[in-house]
CSV table of N, CA and C in Angstrom, one decimal:
chain,number,residue,atom,x,y,z
D,1,MET,N,0.8,-1.2,0.0
D,1,MET,CA,0.0,0.0,0.0
D,1,MET,C,0.9,1.2,0.0
D,2,MET,N,0.8,2.0,-1.1
D,2,MET,CA,1.6,3.2,-1.2
D,2,MET,C,0.7,4.4,-0.8
D,3,ASN,N,1.0,5.1,0.3
D,3,ASN,CA,0.1,6.2,0.7
D,3,ASN,C,0.9,7.5,0.6
D,4,SER,N,0.3,8.5,0.0
D,4,SER,CA,0.9,9.8,-0.1
D,4,SER,C,-0.1,10.8,0.5
D,5,GLY,N,0.2,11.2,1.7
D,5,GLY,CA,-0.8,12.1,2.4
D,5,GLY,C,-2.0,11.3,2.7
D,6,ASN,N,-3.1,11.7,2.2
D,6,ASN,CA,-4.4,11.1,2.5
D,6,ASN,C,-4.9,10.2,1.3
D,7,TYR,N,-4.0,10.0,0.4
D,7,TYR,CA,-4.3,9.2,-0.8
D,7,TYR,C,-3.7,7.9,-0.8
D,8,ASP,N,-4.5,6.9,-1.1
D,8,ASP,CA,-3.9,5.5,-1.3
D,8,ASP,C,-3.7,5.4,-2.8
D,9,LEU,N,-2.4,5.6,-3.2
D,9,LEU,CA,-2.1,5.7,-4.6
D,9,LEU,C,-2.3,4.4,-5.3
D,10,GLU,N,-2.3,3.3,-4.6
D,10,GLU,CA,-2.5,2.0,-5.2
D,10,GLU,C,-3.9,1.8,-5.8
D,11,VAL,N,-4.9,2.5,-5.2
D,11,VAL,CA,-6.2,2.2,-5.7
D,11,VAL,C,-6.7,3.3,-6.6
D,12,LEU,N,-6.0,4.4,-6.8
D,12,LEU,CA,-6.4,5.4,-7.8
D,12,LEU,C,-6.3,4.9,-9.2
D,13,THR,N,-7.2,5.3,-10.0
D,13,THR,CA,-7.1,5.0,-11.5
D,13,THR,C,-6.1,5.9,-12.1
D,14,LEU,N,-5.7,5.6,-13.3
D,14,LEU,CA,-4.7,6.4,-14.1
D,14,LEU,C,-5.2,7.8,-14.2
D,15,PRO,N,-6.4,8.1,-14.6
D,15,PRO,CA,-6.9,9.5,-14.7
D,15,PRO,C,-6.9,10.2,-13.4
D,16,GLN,N,-7.2,9.5,-12.3
D,16,GLN,CA,-7.2,10.1,-11.0
D,16,GLN,C,-5.8,10.5,-10.6
D,17,LEU,N,-4.8,9.6,-10.9
D,17,LEU,CA,-3.4,9.9,-10.6
D,17,LEU,C,-3.0,11.1,-11.4
D,18,ALA,N,-3.3,11.1,-12.6
D,18,ALA,CA,-3.0,12.3,-13.5
D,18,ALA,C,-3.5,13.6,-12.9
D,19,ASP,N,-4.8,13.5,-12.5
D,19,ASP,CA,-5.4,14.7,-12.0
D,19,ASP,C,-4.8,15.2,-10.7
D,20,LEU,N,-4.4,14.2,-9.8
D,20,LEU,CA,-3.8,14.5,-8.6
D,20,LEU,C,-2.4,15.1,-8.8
D,21,ARG,N,-1.7,14.6,-9.8
D,21,ARG,CA,-0.4,15.1,-10.1
D,21,ARG,C,-0.5,16.5,-10.6
D,22,GLU,N,-1.5,16.8,-11.5
D,22,GLU,CA,-1.7,18.1,-12.0
D,22,GLU,C,-2.0,19.1,-10.9
D,23,TRP,N,-2.9,18.7,-10.0
D,23,TRP,CA,-3.2,19.6,-8.9
D,23,TRP,C,-2.0,19.9,-8.0
D,24,GLN,N,-1.2,18.8,-7.7
D,24,GLN,CA,-0.1,19.0,-6.9
D,24,GLN,C,1.0,19.9,-7.6
D,25,LEU,N,1.2,19.8,-8.9
D,25,LEU,CA,2.1,20.7,-9.6
D,25,LEU,C,1.6,22.1,-9.6
D,26,GLU,N,0.3,22.4,-9.7
D,26,GLU,CA,-0.2,23.7,-9.7
D,26,GLU,C,0.0,24.3,-8.3
D,27,ARG,N,-0.2,23.5,-7.3
D,27,ARG,CA,0.0,24.0,-5.9
D,27,ARG,C,1.4,24.3,-5.6
D,28,LEU,N,2.3,23.4,-6.1
D,28,LEU,CA,3.8,23.6,-5.9
D,28,LEU,C,4.2,24.9,-6.6
D,29,GLU,N,3.7,25.2,-7.8
D,29,GLU,CA,4.0,26.5,-8.5
D,29,GLU,C,3.6,27.7,-7.7
D,30,LYS,N,2.4,27.6,-7.1
D,30,LYS,CA,1.9,28.8,-6.3
D,30,LYS,C,2.8,29.0,-5.0
D,31,VAL,N,3.1,27.9,-4.3
D,31,VAL,CA,3.9,27.9,-3.1
D,31,VAL,C,5.3,28.4,-3.5
D,32,THR,N,5.9,27.9,-4.6
D,32,THR,CA,7.2,28.3,-5.0
D,32,THR,C,7.3,29.8,-5.3
D,33,HIS,N,6.2,30.3,-6.0
D,33,HIS,CA,6.2,31.7,-6.4
D,33,HIS,C,6.2,32.6,-5.1
D,34,GLN,N,5.4,32.2,-4.1
D,34,GLN,CA,5.3,32.9,-2.9
D,34,GLN,C,6.7,32.9,-2.1
D,35,LEU,N,7.3,31.7,-2.1
D,35,LEU,CA,8.6,31.5,-1.5
D,35,LEU,C,9.7,32.4,-2.2
D,36,LYS,N,9.7,32.5,-3.5
D,36,LYS,CA,10.6,33.3,-4.2
D,36,LYS,C,10.4,34.8,-3.9
D,37,ALA,N,9.2,35.2,-3.8
D,37,ALA,CA,8.9,36.6,-3.4
D,37,ALA,C,9.4,36.9,-2.1
D,38,ARG,N,9.2,36.0,-1.1
D,38,ARG,CA,9.7,36.3,0.3
D,38,ARG,C,11.2,36.3,0.3
D,39,VAL,N,11.8,35.4,-0.4
D,39,VAL,CA,13.3,35.3,-0.5
D,39,VAL,C,13.8,36.7,-1.0
D,40,ASN,N,13.2,37.2,-2.1
D,40,ASN,CA,13.7,38.4,-2.6
D,40,ASN,C,13.5,39.6,-1.6
D,41,THR,N,12.4,39.6,-0.9
D,41,THR,CA,12.2,40.6,0.1
D,41,THR,C,13.2,40.5,1.2
D,42,GLU,N,13.5,39.3,1.7
D,42,GLU,CA,14.5,39.2,2.8
D,42,GLU,C,15.9,39.5,2.3
D,43,TYR,N,16.2,39.1,1.1
D,43,TYR,CA,17.5,39.4,0.6
D,43,TYR,C,17.7,40.9,0.4
D,44,ALA,N,16.7,41.6,0.0
D,44,ALA,CA,16.7,43.1,-0.2
D,44,ALA,C,16.9,43.8,1.2
D,45,THR,N,16.5,43.1,2.2
D,45,THR,CA,16.7,43.8,3.6
D,45,THR,C,18.0,43.3,4.3
D,46,GLY,N,18.8,42.6,3.5
D,46,GLY,CA,20.1,42.2,4.0
D,46,GLY,C,20.4,40.8,4.5
D,47,ALA,N,19.4,39.9,4.3
D,47,ALA,CA,19.6,38.5,4.6
D,47,ALA,C,20.7,37.9,3.7
D,48,GLU,N,21.5,37.0,4.3
D,48,GLU,CA,22.5,36.3,3.5
D,48,GLU,C,22.0,35.2,2.8
D,49,VAL,N,22.6,34.9,1.6
D,49,VAL,CA,22.2,33.9,0.7
D,49,VAL,C,22.3,32.5,1.4
D,50,ARG,N,23.4,32.2,2.1
D,50,ARG,CA,23.5,31.0,2.7
D,50,ARG,C,22.4,30.7,3.8
D,51,ALA,N,22.1,31.7,4.6
D,51,ALA,CA,21.0,31.6,5.6
D,51,ALA,C,19.7,31.4,4.9
D,52,LEU,N,19.4,32.1,3.9
D,52,LEU,CA,18.1,32.0,3.2
D,52,LEU,C,18.0,30.6,2.6
D,53,ALA,N,19.0,30.1,1.9
D,53,ALA,CA,19.0,28.8,1.3
D,53,ALA,C,18.7,27.7,2.3
D,54,LYS,N,19.3,27.9,3.5
D,54,LYS,CA,19.1,26.9,4.6
D,54,LYS,C,17.6,26.9,5.1
D,55,LYS,N,17.1,28.2,5.3
D,55,LYS,CA,15.7,28.4,5.7
D,55,LYS,C,14.8,27.7,4.7
D,56,CYS,N,15.0,27.9,3.4
D,56,CYS,CA,14.1,27.4,2.4
D,56,CYS,C,14.3,26.0,2.0
D,57,GLY,N,15.4,25.4,2.4
D,57,GLY,CA,15.7,24.0,2.0
D,57,GLY,C,16.1,23.8,0.6
D,58,VAL,N,16.8,24.8,0.0
D,58,VAL,CA,17.2,24.8,-1.3
D,58,VAL,C,18.7,25.1,-1.4
D,59,THR,N,19.3,24.8,-2.5
D,59,THR,CA,20.8,25.1,-2.6
D,59,THR,C,21.0,26.6,-2.8
D,60,ARG,N,22.2,27.0,-2.6
D,60,ARG,CA,22.5,28.4,-2.9
D,60,ARG,C,22.4,28.7,-4.4
D,61,VAL,N,22.7,27.7,-5.2
D,61,VAL,CA,22.6,27.9,-6.7
D,61,VAL,C,21.1,28.2,-7.0
D,62,THR,N,20.2,27.5,-6.4
D,62,THR,CA,18.8,27.7,-6.7
D,62,THR,C,18.4,29.1,-6.2
D,63,LEU,N,18.9,29.5,-5.0
D,63,LEU,CA,18.6,30.8,-4.5
D,63,LEU,C,19.1,31.9,-5.3
D,64,TYR,N,20.3,31.8,-5.9
D,64,TYR,CA,20.8,32.8,-6.8
D,64,TYR,C,20.0,32.9,-8.0
D,65,ARG,N,19.5,31.7,-8.5
D,65,ARG,CA,18.6,31.7,-9.7
D,65,ARG,C,17.3,32.5,-9.4
D,66,TRP,N,16.7,32.2,-8.2
D,66,TRP,CA,15.5,32.9,-7.8
D,66,TRP,C,15.8,34.4,-7.7
D,67,LEU,N,17.0,34.8,-7.3
D,67,LEU,CA,17.3,36.2,-7.2
D,67,LEU,C,17.7,36.9,-8.5
D,68,GLY,N,17.8,36.1,-9.5
D,68,GLY,CA,18.2,36.6,-10.8
D,68,GLY,C,19.6,37.0,-10.9
D,69,LYS,N,20.5,36.3,-10.2
D,69,LYS,CA,21.9,36.5,-10.2
D,69,LYS,C,22.7,35.5,-10.9
């Protein structure tokens, strides 16, 4: 039994799995957009890249990409 959150992935049909994946990707994009905005705000007020990367659970390379550097 493969459980992801509240979903038993073993019993979902192929279309249901596809819909779930689409919904999760949309949600991820929204959360990532908000995370990037907050990173930019904190960076502009003097936060260090290393500390921000650690807070966000991403690499410094990713953080620099989000900052457009």
